[in-house]
Structure formats: C-alpha cells, structure tokens
C-alpha cells in the first residue's frame, strides 16, 4: 500500500486506546482516528472507576501518551450512529474497530424492581463520576439502603454510599456530587449476595478497602458464612478466594465498633421482591443454602429488610450499534478473533471489535490490552486484502464533520479541558476537579 493504512477506532475507552497503541507499534505504516461520543476520552476509567481509586485513575497518564502519538488523532464529541455511520467510515477508512464498551445496567427480574427509589448501579456510578449525560442531582434521602450483588461494582457503590462526602472531597468529585453526598442521611448500607462467600466476585483488595474508612463499620453477618464441598475446593485451589474467605471470617467474629455508619455484608440471601406501593419501602430476601456444587437453592425462609432505596449491581450491558450485528443475549458483537461476523457468521470486511463489547462486561482495564492485541493481530493479518477507502485523505473526516456541524473535540482541545480540570483541583489542593456539563466541557476544549 503506497499510503498509510487508515483505521477508525470507535470508542476511546482503554480497549480502543490500547488497540490504537498496538497498531502504532506494528511494522505497518498506519494512521488512526479515535472517535468518542463524549468530549473526554478514557471511557470507564474516567466514568466508572470510583473517585477514591486514584491509583487506577492514574492509568490515564499512560493512555494519554497514546493519544499524543503522531499517528493518532482524537475526535471527541462524535457519536457513532448519530454523527457518523458505518458507510461513512468505510469510505474514509480501510478498517474500523468498534470498542464502545458497556454503560447500561443489566435488569433484574424481581417484582418491584421498577419502583421509584430502585436504581441501577451504572446510573449511580455515572452520577458520582460526573458523567455529562446524567442528571446533576441524585436522590440521596434514604437512611437504609440495599445493594444487590457481590462484585467489585457493588462494593464500589456500597463504599461511596457509606463514606462521608468529606472523605471523598480529596478526590476529583465535582461540587454537585459533593453536595449530594453531603446531604445523605444514610446510616446503614446492606450488601446482599445470593451465593456464599467462596462464590463472591469481588477482589480481596476491593473487599479490604471497605474497612479503611474511619466513618464506616463493616459488619459481616455470620449466618451467611457457609461452605460446601465446592466452596472448600475453591478455597484450596484459588488464592484470591482463600484471601476473601479469610477476611470475611475474621470480620464475622470481631466486635462491632462505633463508627457512625454501617456497611453490612450478607451472603446466601437472594433478593426476591422490592417492597412498596408508590416507592421503595423495603426488600424481601430468601435465605439460600449451598447444594454441594457451589450453587444454591431457596430455603423458604424470607426476611423483610427496612430499606428505602435499592441499588442493583448485577452487571453492565453493552448497547446495539447501528448497522452492526448484536447478540442481545450476551450483549456483545459476534466475532471471530475480533473480526465482526455478519448474520451468516461471515466476517464483515474491515470491521473489528474489541473490549467489553467484544467479550462482555467482565474483567479489569489490564484485560482489555490482551483483547485488543488479538483484534489488532487479526486486522493486520487482513490488512493487505482489505477493501480500500475511497476518500482516504486525512482531511476528509474533518470536512465531513465540519459540513455536518459536529462540534468535535481534538486531542489538543481535550488537553485544554484536562489542564483546566487540574487547575481547578490545584486551587483546592486536589489533583483534579471534573467539569460535568457537556456544553462547558466542549466550550473549554474549543474555546
Ligand atoms: C463501576 C466500574 C468500576 C470499575 N473499576 C475498575 C477498577 O477499579 N480497576 C480496573 O482495572 N477496572 C475497573 N473497571 C473495569 C474497566 O473499567 C473496564 O475493564 C474497561 O473500562 C473496559 O474498557 P472498554 O474500552 O471496553 O469500555 P469503556 O471503558 O466502556 O469505553 C468505551 C468507550 O466508548 C464510547 N462509546 C460508546 N458508544 C459510543 C458511540 N456510539 N460512539 C462513540 N463512542 C462511543 C464510550 O463513551 C466510552 O468512552 C470498572 C468498571 C466499572 C463498570
């Protein structure tokens, strides 16, 4: 090919950025345009990872280095399916990689789950992480709250609900989030897991972190600390499970202190109904017993918990993209080694997928790297035979967006916002304070 291979990456979360990085490190002469629907890059690193996890948020430093590479251009505030479609990208690029992640909540099919006061974790996470597309206020009026699920996201949500606003003021939370959390009268946060301690999905680090707040007493309810044969096998064979179980066992028998707020961990309690007529007034759970193989069955013993809000943290879900096949059951784009498959399971020429929308919403940021490598390897294997873009000039996309009046944000523009947020933070002795409104973000970037 006499000109560089032109690749569009759609979605500037870690998967998309890693894909761009791997492409730039290949032997192939390549130019990459990274499209992102938000005015800021980094996906769930910016809008998912909890604000009190600054070490993880620090990954943005490495991701920014990729955006700064001469072969990479950033086009923020450009939404695939709205501002640009597959046919447009095919005219302008030799290959398109979709890395649009997951941002919606999986549903939970129990009565009452749609009552006011019952929320999806993803919406709450978006709020406390200052996502521009969610309302600025969050109704934090409950004194007792239930969190359904025992993964890392459930623990993030429970921890943010339980900590005081002042504890979080050292982080990058915007002022509307600080004010919302400061108004919260919460005293008790109950986390419910359907299965046993050995089947919990969170990591030992995330679990132990719960205990670091001077304002939160972590209480493990001993009734749920049960193990069957499969649990014992998991403890013996998996160091992480062993560490989790050891911590939970220690916490289950220790004396309860007098910190003002309590975070309760309940295992073997399956939520069966959110109670209330006009809004959440309680939660009914059914006690479970382990069946020997690590799964559970109901015991017929029910408990009603006095809670006024319910947060379900039962998984994230990807969204169907225009003109791209989608498996609605798994919530992923069908693919073979990252090559997107059409309805006849034949690879769509020049169309690839990576990240959470490829393999589902599981795994940490680091996992998206190996995933991107597989996809980019497939792309590079195909490179010589890809159908060529008809308008391959690098200026063509700029003209395309300008003609349509899309107020896109470049890497330079994003860096202006980045510096602005850091300056806001510096004024308060914090690393950063996030700007939330899309209009303000775009105005600062393009100002
Ligand atoms: C609440 C939460 C906390 C987490 N905490 C941690 C943690 O502490 N440590 C850790 O290692 N991992 C953590 N993770 C996991 C980590 O965030 C994911 O592994 C990773 O972000 C997945 O990367 P991705 O690029 O596939 O998707 P995403 O990060 O979701 O990025 C996708 C990007 O695509 C963009 N996009 C979507 N649709 C379009 C469109 N139509 N057009 C253009 N752009 C689009 C989105 O705006 C987004 O920027 C957490 C996840 C969640 C949900």
Short mmCIF file of C-alpha atoms and ligand atoms in Angstrom, two decimals:
data_model
loop_
_atom_site.label_atom_id
_atom_site.label_comp_id
_atom_site.label_asym_id
_atom_site.label_seq_id
_atom_site.Cartn_x
_atom_site.Cartn_y
_atom_site.Cartn_z
CA UNK A 1 0.00 0.00 0.00
CA UNK A 2 1.55 3.32 -1.04
CA UNK A 3 -0.27 5.34 1.62
CA UNK A 4 -0.64 4.55 5.33
CA UNK A 5 -3.34 2.12 6.41
CA UNK A 6 -6.19 4.25 7.73
CA UNK A 7 -8.02 2.87 10.75
CA UNK A 8 -11.01 4.31 12.62
CA UNK A 9 -11.39 3.22 16.24
CA UNK A 10 -14.84 3.92 17.67
CA UNK A 11 -14.82 4.36 21.46
CA UNK A 12 -11.88 5.87 23.36
CA UNK A 13 -12.03 3.69 26.47
CA UNK A 14 -8.99 1.61 27.39
CA UNK A 15 -9.78 -1.05 24.75
CA UNK A 16 -9.85 1.49 21.92
CA UNK A 17 -6.76 3.32 23.14
CA UNK A 18 -4.82 0.05 23.58
CA UNK A 19 -5.89 -1.02 20.07
CA UNK A 20 -4.54 2.27 18.71
CA UNK A 21 -1.32 1.84 20.67
CA UNK A 22 -0.74 -1.71 19.40
CA UNK A 23 -1.40 -0.59 15.83
CA UNK A 24 1.20 2.17 16.11
CA UNK A 25 3.77 -0.34 17.34
CA UNK A 26 3.30 -2.67 14.36
CA UNK A 27 5.52 -2.71 11.27
CA UNK A 28 2.66 -1.34 9.20
CA UNK A 29 2.54 2.36 8.35
CA UNK A 30 -0.75 3.33 9.97
CA UNK A 31 -2.86 6.40 10.82
CA UNK A 32 -5.55 6.04 13.44
CA UNK A 33 -8.55 8.28 14.16
CA UNK A 34 -10.12 7.62 17.54
CA UNK A 35 -13.82 8.59 17.76
CA UNK A 36 -15.50 9.12 21.10
CA UNK A 37 -19.07 10.18 21.81
CA UNK A 38 -18.06 12.14 24.92
CA UNK A 39 -15.90 15.27 24.84
CA UNK A 40 -13.34 13.46 27.03
CA UNK A 41 -11.57 10.15 26.40
CA UNK A 42 -10.91 7.07 28.61
CA UNK A 43 -14.41 5.57 28.95
CA UNK A 44 -14.97 3.81 32.26
CA UNK A 45 -11.54 4.80 33.55
CA UNK A 46 -12.96 8.32 33.79
CA UNK A 47 -16.66 7.44 34.21
CA UNK A 48 -16.65 4.08 36.01
CA UNK A 49 -13.61 3.64 38.24
CA UNK A 50 -14.50 5.03 41.66
CA UNK A 51 -13.13 8.50 42.53
CA UNK A 52 -11.42 7.12 45.64
CA UNK A 53 -9.29 4.84 43.45
CA UNK A 54 -6.74 7.45 42.32
CA UNK A 55 -4.06 4.84 41.60
CA UNK A 56 -6.31 3.17 38.99
CA UNK A 57 -7.43 6.53 37.62
CA UNK A 58 -3.70 7.23 37.14
CA UNK A 59 -3.75 4.85 34.17
CA UNK A 60 -4.91 7.84 32.13
CA UNK A 61 -1.29 9.02 32.11
CA UNK A 62 -0.29 6.00 30.01
CA UNK A 63 -3.40 6.28 27.83
CA UNK A 64 -2.72 9.98 27.13
CA UNK A 65 0.72 9.08 25.75
CA UNK A 66 -1.07 7.07 23.06
CA UNK A 67 -3.34 10.00 22.18
CA UNK A 68 -0.24 12.19 21.87
CA UNK A 69 1.37 9.90 19.27
CA UNK A 70 1.73 11.50 15.84
CA UNK A 71 -0.10 8.60 14.15
CA UNK A 72 -3.18 9.05 16.38
CA UNK A 73 -5.89 11.74 16.21
CA UNK A 74 -8.73 12.12 18.72
CA UNK A 75 -12.23 13.14 17.63
CA UNK A 76 -14.29 13.58 20.79
CA UNK A 77 -17.96 14.54 20.92
CA UNK A 78 -18.59 12.40 17.82
CA UNK A 79 -21.18 9.67 18.28
CA UNK A 80 -21.16 6.66 16.00
CA UNK A 81 -24.69 6.02 14.72
CA UNK A 82 -25.64 9.71 15.06
CA UNK A 83 -22.81 11.87 13.71
CA UNK A 84 -21.15 9.20 11.62
CA UNK A 85 -22.36 5.85 10.25
CA UNK A 86 -20.68 2.68 9.04
CA UNK A 87 -20.95 3.63 5.34
CA UNK A 88 -19.28 6.98 6.07
CA UNK A 89 -16.43 5.31 7.94
CA UNK A 90 -15.98 2.72 5.20
CA UNK A 91 -15.49 5.49 2.65
CA UNK A 92 -12.91 7.20 4.82
CA UNK A 93 -11.04 4.28 6.41
CA UNK A 94 -9.63 0.90 5.39
CA UNK A 95 -10.67 -0.66 8.69
CA UNK A 96 -12.99 0.18 11.59
CA UNK A 97 -12.54 -1.16 15.14
CA UNK A 98 -15.53 -0.89 17.48
CA UNK A 99 -14.64 -0.54 21.17
CA UNK A 100 -17.78 1.07 22.55
CA UNK A 101 -17.72 -0.82 25.87
CA UNK A 102 -20.74 -1.11 28.13
CA UNK A 103 -22.53 1.58 30.05
CA UNK A 104 -26.08 0.40 30.80
CA UNK A 105 -27.39 -1.69 33.71
CA UNK A 106 -28.45 -5.29 33.33
CA UNK A 107 -32.02 -5.74 34.51
CA UNK A 108 -33.08 -7.89 37.47
CA UNK A 109 -36.39 -9.59 37.06
CA UNK A 110 -38.00 -9.37 40.51
CA UNK A 111 -41.30 -7.69 41.48
CA UNK A 112 -40.96 -4.05 42.47
CA UNK A 113 -37.59 -3.51 40.80
CA UNK A 114 -39.01 -0.58 38.80
CA UNK A 115 -40.36 1.29 41.85
CA UNK A 116 -39.08 4.82 42.44
CA UNK A 117 -36.11 4.50 44.77
CA UNK A 118 -34.79 1.42 42.94
CA UNK A 119 -31.73 2.25 40.83
CA UNK A 120 -29.19 0.66 38.53
CA UNK A 121 -25.61 0.85 39.76
CA UNK A 122 -24.37 2.14 36.39
CA UNK A 123 -26.57 5.23 36.64
CA UNK A 124 -25.36 5.99 40.16
CA UNK A 125 -21.73 5.39 39.14
CA UNK A 126 -22.19 7.78 36.20
CA UNK A 127 -23.59 10.39 38.58
CA UNK A 128 -20.81 10.21 41.16
CA UNK A 129 -18.17 10.11 38.42
CA UNK A 130 -19.60 13.29 36.83
CA UNK A 131 -20.81 11.81 33.52
CA UNK A 132 -22.20 14.64 31.37
CA UNK A 133 -25.30 12.74 30.22
CA UNK A 134 -26.92 12.01 33.60
CA UNK A 135 -28.92 14.41 35.83
CA UNK A 136 -26.85 16.57 38.18
CA UNK A 137 -28.76 15.62 41.32
CA UNK A 138 -29.23 12.20 42.87
CA UNK A 139 -31.98 11.49 45.41
CA UNK A 140 -29.95 10.50 48.47
CA UNK A 141 -32.72 10.56 51.07
CA UNK A 142 -32.65 7.00 52.45
CA UNK A 143 -31.24 6.14 55.85
CA UNK A 144 -31.02 2.41 55.00
CA UNK A 145 -30.04 1.20 51.55
CA UNK A 146 -29.73 -2.22 49.89
CA UNK A 147 -27.09 -3.01 47.29
CA UNK A 148 -27.78 -6.19 45.30
CA UNK A 149 -24.74 -8.10 44.06
CA UNK A 150 -21.29 -9.02 45.32
CA UNK A 151 -18.92 -7.91 42.57
CA UNK A 152 -16.45 -5.03 42.61
CA UNK A 153 -19.07 -2.59 41.28
CA UNK A 154 -21.44 -3.50 44.14
CA UNK A 155 -18.65 -2.80 46.64
CA UNK A 156 -17.79 0.50 44.89
CA UNK A 157 -21.42 1.61 45.12
CA UNK A 158 -21.75 0.49 48.75
CA UNK A 159 -18.50 2.21 49.73
CA UNK A 160 -19.40 5.51 48.04
CA UNK A 161 -22.86 5.42 49.65
CA UNK A 162 -21.39 4.69 53.08
CA UNK A 163 -18.41 7.06 53.13
CA UNK A 164 -18.94 10.67 54.11
CA UNK A 165 -18.78 13.41 51.49
CA UNK A 166 -15.83 14.98 53.30
CA UNK A 167 -13.82 11.79 52.97
CA UNK A 168 -14.34 11.99 49.23
CA UNK A 169 -13.55 15.68 48.96
CA UNK A 170 -9.86 14.91 48.36
CA UNK A 171 -10.84 13.13 45.13
CA UNK A 172 -11.86 14.57 41.75
CA UNK A 173 -15.62 14.57 42.51
CA UNK A 174 -17.39 17.66 41.15
CA UNK A 175 -19.24 20.01 43.51
CA UNK A 176 -22.73 18.70 42.66
CA UNK A 177 -21.62 15.21 43.76
CA UNK A 178 -20.05 16.51 46.96
CA UNK A 179 -23.23 18.42 47.80
CA UNK A 180 -25.42 15.40 47.01
CA UNK A 181 -23.36 13.05 49.18
CA UNK A 182 -23.14 15.62 51.98
CA UNK A 183 -26.94 15.72 52.16
CA UNK A 184 -27.24 11.92 52.53
CA UNK A 185 -28.72 10.81 55.88
CA UNK A 186 -27.62 7.18 55.31
CA UNK A 187 -26.65 5.14 58.35
CA UNK A 188 -26.83 1.55 57.05
CA UNK A 189 -25.84 0.06 53.70
CA UNK A 190 -26.72 -3.63 53.26
CA UNK A 191 -24.99 -5.63 50.53
CA UNK A 192 -26.76 -8.85 49.57
CA UNK A 193 -25.20 -11.83 47.78
CA UNK A 194 -27.30 -14.75 46.61
CA UNK A 195 -24.44 -17.20 46.83
CA UNK A 196 -21.84 -17.97 49.50
CA UNK A 197 -18.60 -16.19 50.48
CA UNK A 198 -16.47 -18.52 48.35
CA UNK A 199 -18.52 -17.56 45.28
CA UNK A 200 -18.19 -13.78 45.76
CA UNK A 201 -16.98 -11.98 42.64
CA UNK A 202 -15.11 -9.07 44.21
CA UNK A 203 -11.34 -8.99 44.66
CA UNK A 204 -9.60 -9.24 48.08
CA UNK A 205 -8.23 -5.71 47.64
CA UNK A 206 -11.65 -4.19 46.99
CA UNK A 207 -13.05 -6.07 50.00
CA UNK A 208 -10.35 -4.98 52.45
CA UNK A 209 -10.67 -1.38 51.27
CA UNK A 210 -14.19 -1.25 52.73
CA UNK A 211 -12.63 -1.31 56.18
CA UNK A 212 -10.40 1.74 55.63
CA UNK A 213 -12.98 4.43 56.29
CA UNK A 214 -12.90 5.96 59.79
CA UNK A 215 -16.65 6.51 59.44
CA UNK A 216 -17.80 3.07 58.33
CA UNK A 217 -18.15 -0.06 60.42
CA UNK A 218 -18.04 -3.16 58.20
CA UNK A 219 -20.24 -5.93 59.60
CA UNK A 220 -20.23 -9.43 58.14
CA UNK A 221 -23.36 -11.33 59.09
CA UNK A 222 -22.16 -14.72 60.27
CA UNK A 223 -25.31 -16.64 59.20
CA UNK A 224 -24.16 -16.46 55.58
CA UNK A 225 -20.61 -17.65 56.17
CA UNK A 226 -21.18 -21.22 54.99
CA UNK A 227 -19.19 -23.53 52.77
CA UNK A 228 -19.99 -26.68 50.83
CA UNK A 229 -17.61 -29.10 49.11
CA UNK A 230 -17.29 -26.93 46.02
CA UNK A 231 -16.58 -23.89 48.22
CA UNK A 232 -13.82 -25.76 50.06
CA UNK A 233 -12.30 -26.84 46.75
CA UNK A 234 -12.39 -23.22 45.52
CA UNK A 235 -10.68 -22.01 48.72
CA UNK A 236 -7.96 -24.67 48.35
CA UNK A 237 -7.30 -24.03 44.67
CA UNK A 238 -7.66 -20.25 44.37
CA UNK A 239 -5.52 -17.87 46.42
CA UNK A 240 -7.92 -14.96 45.86
CA UNK A 241 -10.89 -16.95 47.15
CA UNK A 242 -8.83 -18.05 50.15
CA UNK A 243 -7.95 -14.41 50.97
CA UNK A 244 -11.55 -13.23 50.59
CA UNK A 245 -12.90 -16.00 52.81
CA UNK A 246 -10.23 -15.44 55.47
CA UNK A 247 -11.06 -11.72 55.66
CA UNK A 248 -14.80 -12.37 55.82
CA UNK A 249 -14.38 -15.00 58.54
CA UNK A 250 -12.26 -12.63 60.62
CA UNK A 251 -14.77 -9.81 60.23
CA UNK A 252 -17.71 -12.09 61.04
CA UNK A 253 -16.42 -12.79 64.56
CA UNK A 254 -14.89 -9.44 65.53
CA UNK A 255 -16.56 -6.97 67.87
CA UNK A 256 -18.60 -4.27 66.20
CA UNK A 257 -17.16 -0.80 66.80
CA UNK A 258 -18.98 2.51 66.99
CA UNK A 259 -18.20 4.24 63.70
CA UNK A 260 -21.28 6.28 62.72
CA UNK A 261 -22.22 4.40 59.55
CA UNK A 262 -22.50 0.66 58.99
CA UNK A 263 -21.88 -1.42 55.88
CA UNK A 264 -23.38 -4.90 56.25
CA UNK A 265 -22.34 -7.87 54.12
CA UNK A 266 -24.98 -10.61 53.81
CA UNK A 267 -24.31 -13.85 51.94
CA UNK A 268 -26.81 -16.56 50.96
CA UNK A 269 -29.68 -14.03 50.88
CA UNK A 270 -31.36 -13.79 47.46
CA UNK A 271 -33.43 -10.66 46.77
CA UNK A 272 -36.91 -11.82 45.72
CA UNK A 273 -39.01 -8.64 45.87
CA UNK A 274 -38.60 -4.90 46.25
CA UNK A 275 -41.41 -3.90 48.62
CA UNK A 276 -43.57 -0.78 48.46
CA UNK A 277 -46.59 0.62 46.62
CA UNK A 278 -45.51 4.07 45.38
CA UNK A 279 -41.80 3.83 46.13
CA UNK A 280 -39.28 1.52 47.77
CA UNK A 281 -40.24 0.70 51.35
CA UNK A 282 -38.27 -2.48 51.85
CA UNK A 283 -36.58 -5.52 50.36
CA UNK A 284 -37.58 -9.18 50.78
CA UNK A 285 -34.84 -11.78 50.59
CA UNK A 286 -34.98 -15.57 50.73
CA UNK A 287 -32.24 -17.36 52.64
CA UNK A 288 -30.35 -19.79 50.41
CA UNK A 289 -28.46 -23.00 51.14
CA UNK A 290 -25.48 -24.36 49.28
CA UNK A 291 -26.16 -27.54 47.34
CA UNK A 292 -22.67 -29.04 47.36
CA UNK A 293 -21.57 -27.94 43.91
CA UNK A 294 -21.33 -24.24 44.80
CA UNK A 295 -24.82 -23.40 43.58
CA UNK A 296 -27.72 -22.56 45.88
CA UNK A 297 -31.41 -23.28 46.47
CA UNK A 298 -34.04 -21.34 48.40
CA UNK A 299 -34.91 -22.47 51.93
CA UNK A 300 -38.37 -20.91 52.05
CA UNK A 301 -37.21 -18.60 54.86
CA UNK A 302 -37.93 -14.97 53.98
CA UNK A 303 -36.74 -11.76 55.63
CA UNK A 304 -38.04 -8.22 55.05
CA UNK A 305 -35.42 -5.51 55.35
CA UNK A 306 -36.34 -1.94 56.17
CA UNK A 307 -34.61 -0.06 53.35
CA UNK A 308 -35.79 3.00 51.41
CA UNK A 309 -33.55 2.60 48.38
CA UNK A 310 -32.27 -0.35 46.35
CA UNK A 311 -29.26 -0.35 44.02
CA UNK A 312 -28.84 -3.33 41.72
CA UNK A 313 -25.25 -4.05 40.75
CA UNK A 314 -25.86 -7.17 38.72
CA UNK A 315 -23.78 -6.32 35.68
CA UNK A 316 -23.27 -3.82 32.90
CA UNK A 317 -24.73 -4.17 29.42
CA UNK A 318 -23.50 -3.02 26.01
CA UNK A 319 -25.70 -1.19 23.52
CA UNK A 320 -26.57 -2.29 19.98
CA UNK A 321 -24.70 -0.17 17.41
CA UNK A 322 -26.34 0.96 14.16
CA UNK A 323 -25.55 -1.35 11.19
CA UNK A 324 -23.51 -3.74 13.34
CA UNK A 325 -24.78 -7.23 14.31
CA UNK A 326 -25.51 -7.68 18.02
CA UNK A 327 -26.16 -10.71 20.19
CA UNK A 328 -28.87 -9.45 22.55
CA UNK A 329 -28.48 -12.39 24.93
CA UNK A 330 -24.76 -11.96 25.63
CA UNK A 331 -24.88 -8.21 24.91
CA UNK A 332 -21.86 -8.45 22.61
CA UNK A 333 -20.96 -8.10 18.94
CA UNK A 334 -20.49 -11.58 17.37
CA UNK A 335 -16.89 -12.01 16.24
CA UNK A 336 -14.11 -14.46 15.45
CA UNK A 337 -10.77 -13.37 16.91
CA UNK A 338 -12.05 -9.77 16.78
CA UNK A 339 -13.40 -9.97 13.18
CA UNK A 340 -17.06 -8.91 13.30
CA UNK A 341 -19.37 -11.60 11.89
CA UNK A 342 -22.49 -10.82 9.86
CA UNK A 343 -25.79 -12.66 10.31
CA UNK A 344 -24.42 -15.57 8.22
CA UNK A 345 -21.38 -15.70 10.52
CA UNK A 346 -19.14 -14.44 7.74
CA UNK A 347 -16.53 -11.77 8.68
CA UNK A 348 -17.58 -8.26 7.59
CA UNK A 349 -14.59 -6.99 5.59
CA UNK A 350 -12.61 -4.41 7.51
CA UNK A 351 -14.85 -4.39 10.60
CA UNK A 352 -13.43 -5.40 14.00
CA UNK A 353 -14.37 -5.32 17.67
CA UNK A 354 -12.52 -5.18 20.97
CA UNK A 355 -13.05 -4.60 24.71
CA UNK A 356 -16.20 -5.11 26.75
CA UNK A 357 -18.48 -5.02 23.70
CA UNK A 358 -16.47 -7.94 22.34
CA UNK A 359 -16.28 -10.25 25.33
CA UNK A 360 -18.90 -8.89 27.71
CA UNK A 361 -18.62 -6.56 30.71
CA UNK A 362 -16.15 -8.55 32.76
CA UNK A 363 -12.51 -8.03 33.56
CA UNK A 364 -10.22 -5.23 34.55
CA UNK A 365 -8.61 -2.49 32.48
CA UNK A 366 -5.47 -4.60 32.01
CA UNK A 367 -7.51 -7.39 30.41
CA UNK A 368 -8.55 -5.11 27.56
CA UNK A 369 -4.91 -4.99 26.42
CA UNK A 370 -4.66 -8.70 25.56
CA UNK A 371 -8.06 -8.46 24.00
CA UNK A 372 -7.00 -5.53 21.79
CA UNK A 373 -3.90 -7.46 20.78
CA UNK A 374 -6.00 -10.33 19.43
CA UNK A 375 -8.18 -7.93 17.42
CA UNK A 376 -5.27 -5.91 16.03
CA UNK A 377 -3.45 -9.12 15.08
CA UNK A 378 -6.48 -10.15 13.01
CA UNK A 379 -6.69 -6.68 11.44
CA UNK A 380 -3.02 -6.70 10.48
CA UNK A 381 -3.30 -10.22 9.05
CA UNK A 382 -6.12 -8.96 6.82
CA UNK A 383 -4.50 -5.58 6.01
CA UNK A 384 -3.22 -6.44 2.56
CA UNK A 385 -6.60 -7.69 1.36
CA UNK A 386 -8.88 -5.07 2.94
CA UNK A 387 -11.19 -3.10 0.64
CA UNK A 388 -9.54 0.34 0.30
CA UNK A 389 -11.21 3.52 1.49
CA UNK A 390 -12.39 5.66 -1.41
CA UNK A 391 -11.65 9.04 0.29
CA UNK A 392 -8.50 8.29 2.22
CA UNK A 393 -7.27 11.86 2.67
CA UNK A 394 -6.76 12.62 6.39
CA UNK A 395 -8.66 15.90 5.87
CA UNK A 396 -11.77 14.16 4.57
CA UNK A 397 -13.14 13.33 8.04
CA UNK A 398 -12.55 16.89 9.25
CA UNK A 399 -14.50 18.25 6.28
CA UNK A 400 -17.20 15.63 6.83
CA UNK A 401 -17.71 16.63 10.48
CA UNK A 402 -17.49 20.37 9.79
CA UNK A 403 -20.05 20.14 6.98
CA UNK A 404 -22.45 18.44 9.38
CA UNK A 405 -21.81 20.99 12.13
CA UNK A 406 -20.49 18.40 14.62
CA UNK A 407 -18.63 20.34 17.37
CA UNK A 408 -15.86 17.76 17.64
CA UNK A 409 -13.04 17.98 20.16
CA UNK A 410 -9.43 17.23 19.19
CA UNK A 411 -6.66 15.92 21.44
CA UNK A 412 -5.44 19.49 21.76
CA UNK A 413 -8.91 20.58 22.86
CA UNK A 414 -9.19 17.72 25.34
CA UNK A 415 -5.79 18.69 26.80
CA UNK A 416 -7.18 22.20 27.41
CA UNK A 417 -10.03 20.68 29.40
CA UNK A 418 -7.61 18.34 31.15
CA UNK A 419 -5.40 21.26 32.24
CA UNK A 420 -8.46 23.29 33.22
CA UNK A 421 -9.68 20.46 35.49
CA UNK A 422 -6.24 20.09 37.05
CA UNK A 423 -6.09 23.85 37.68
CA UNK A 424 -9.50 23.70 39.38
CA UNK A 425 -8.13 20.87 41.53
CA UNK A 426 -4.86 22.64 42.33
CA UNK A 427 -6.80 25.62 43.69
CA UNK A 428 -8.29 23.27 46.29
CA UNK A 429 -5.25 21.09 46.91
CA UNK A 430 -6.76 18.27 44.87
CA UNK A 431 -5.39 16.56 41.78
CA UNK A 432 -8.41 17.45 39.63
CA UNK A 433 -11.98 18.63 39.82
CA UNK A 434 -14.13 17.35 36.99
CA UNK A 435 -16.19 19.57 34.72
CA UNK A 436 -19.55 17.87 34.25
CA UNK A 437 -21.65 19.68 31.68
CA UNK A 438 -21.08 18.65 28.07
CA UNK A 439 -21.55 22.24 26.87
CA UNK A 440 -18.97 23.51 29.35
CA UNK A 441 -16.54 20.70 28.50
CA UNK A 442 -16.85 21.41 24.78
CA UNK A 443 -16.65 25.19 25.26
CA UNK A 444 -13.42 24.88 27.30
CA UNK A 445 -11.91 22.50 24.73
CA UNK A 446 -12.90 24.57 21.73
CA UNK A 447 -12.53 27.97 23.37
C1 LIG B 1 -18.12 0.85 38.02
C2 LIG B 1 -16.87 0.25 37.45
C3 LIG B 1 -15.68 0.32 38.17
C4 LIG B 1 -14.52 -0.24 37.64
N1 LIG B 1 -13.38 -0.17 38.37
C5 LIG B 1 -12.25 -0.73 37.89
C6 LIG B 1 -11.04 -0.67 38.64
O1 LIG B 1 -11.00 -0.11 39.76
N2 LIG B 1 -9.92 -1.26 38.09
C7 LIG B 1 -9.93 -1.86 36.85
O2 LIG B 1 -8.90 -2.35 36.38
N3 LIG B 1 -11.09 -1.95 36.13
C8 LIG B 1 -12.22 -1.40 36.62
N4 LIG B 1 -13.38 -1.49 35.89
C9 LIG B 1 -13.34 -2.19 34.59
C10 LIG B 1 -12.86 -1.30 33.45
O3 LIG B 1 -13.49 -0.05 33.55
C11 LIG B 1 -13.16 -1.99 32.10
O4 LIG B 1 -12.41 -3.19 32.06
C12 LIG B 1 -12.79 -1.15 30.89
O5 LIG B 1 -13.17 0.19 31.04
C13 LIG B 1 -13.45 -1.70 29.61
O6 LIG B 1 -12.90 -0.97 28.54
P1 LIG B 1 -13.67 -0.69 27.15
O7 LIG B 1 -12.76 0.23 26.41
O8 LIG B 1 -14.07 -1.96 26.52
O9 LIG B 1 -15.05 0.05 27.51
P2 LIG B 1 -15.33 1.52 28.12
O10 LIG B 1 -14.37 1.87 29.18
O11 LIG B 1 -16.79 1.48 28.44
O12 LIG B 1 -15.10 2.51 26.89
C14 LIG B 1 -15.97 2.58 25.79
C15 LIG B 1 -15.97 3.98 25.21
O13 LIG B 1 -16.76 4.00 24.02
C16 LIG B 1 -17.54 5.18 24.00
N5 LIG B 1 -18.71 4.97 23.17
C17 LIG B 1 -19.80 4.21 23.45
N6 LIG B 1 -20.69 4.26 22.44
C18 LIG B 1 -20.16 5.08 21.50
C19 LIG B 1 -20.62 5.53 20.23
N7 LIG B 1 -21.81 5.14 19.73
N8 LIG B 1 -19.82 6.37 19.53
C20 LIG B 1 -18.60 6.77 20.01
N9 LIG B 1 -18.13 6.36 21.22
C21 LIG B 1 -18.89 5.52 21.95
C22 LIG B 1 -17.88 5.40 25.46
O14 LIG B 1 -18.28 6.74 25.72
C23 LIG B 1 -16.57 5.02 26.14
O15 LIG B 1 -15.71 6.14 26.26
C24 LIG B 1 -14.54 -0.92 36.38
C25 LIG B 1 -15.75 -0.99 35.67
C26 LIG B 1 -16.89 -0.41 36.20
C27 LIG B 1 -18.18 -0.53 35.43
#
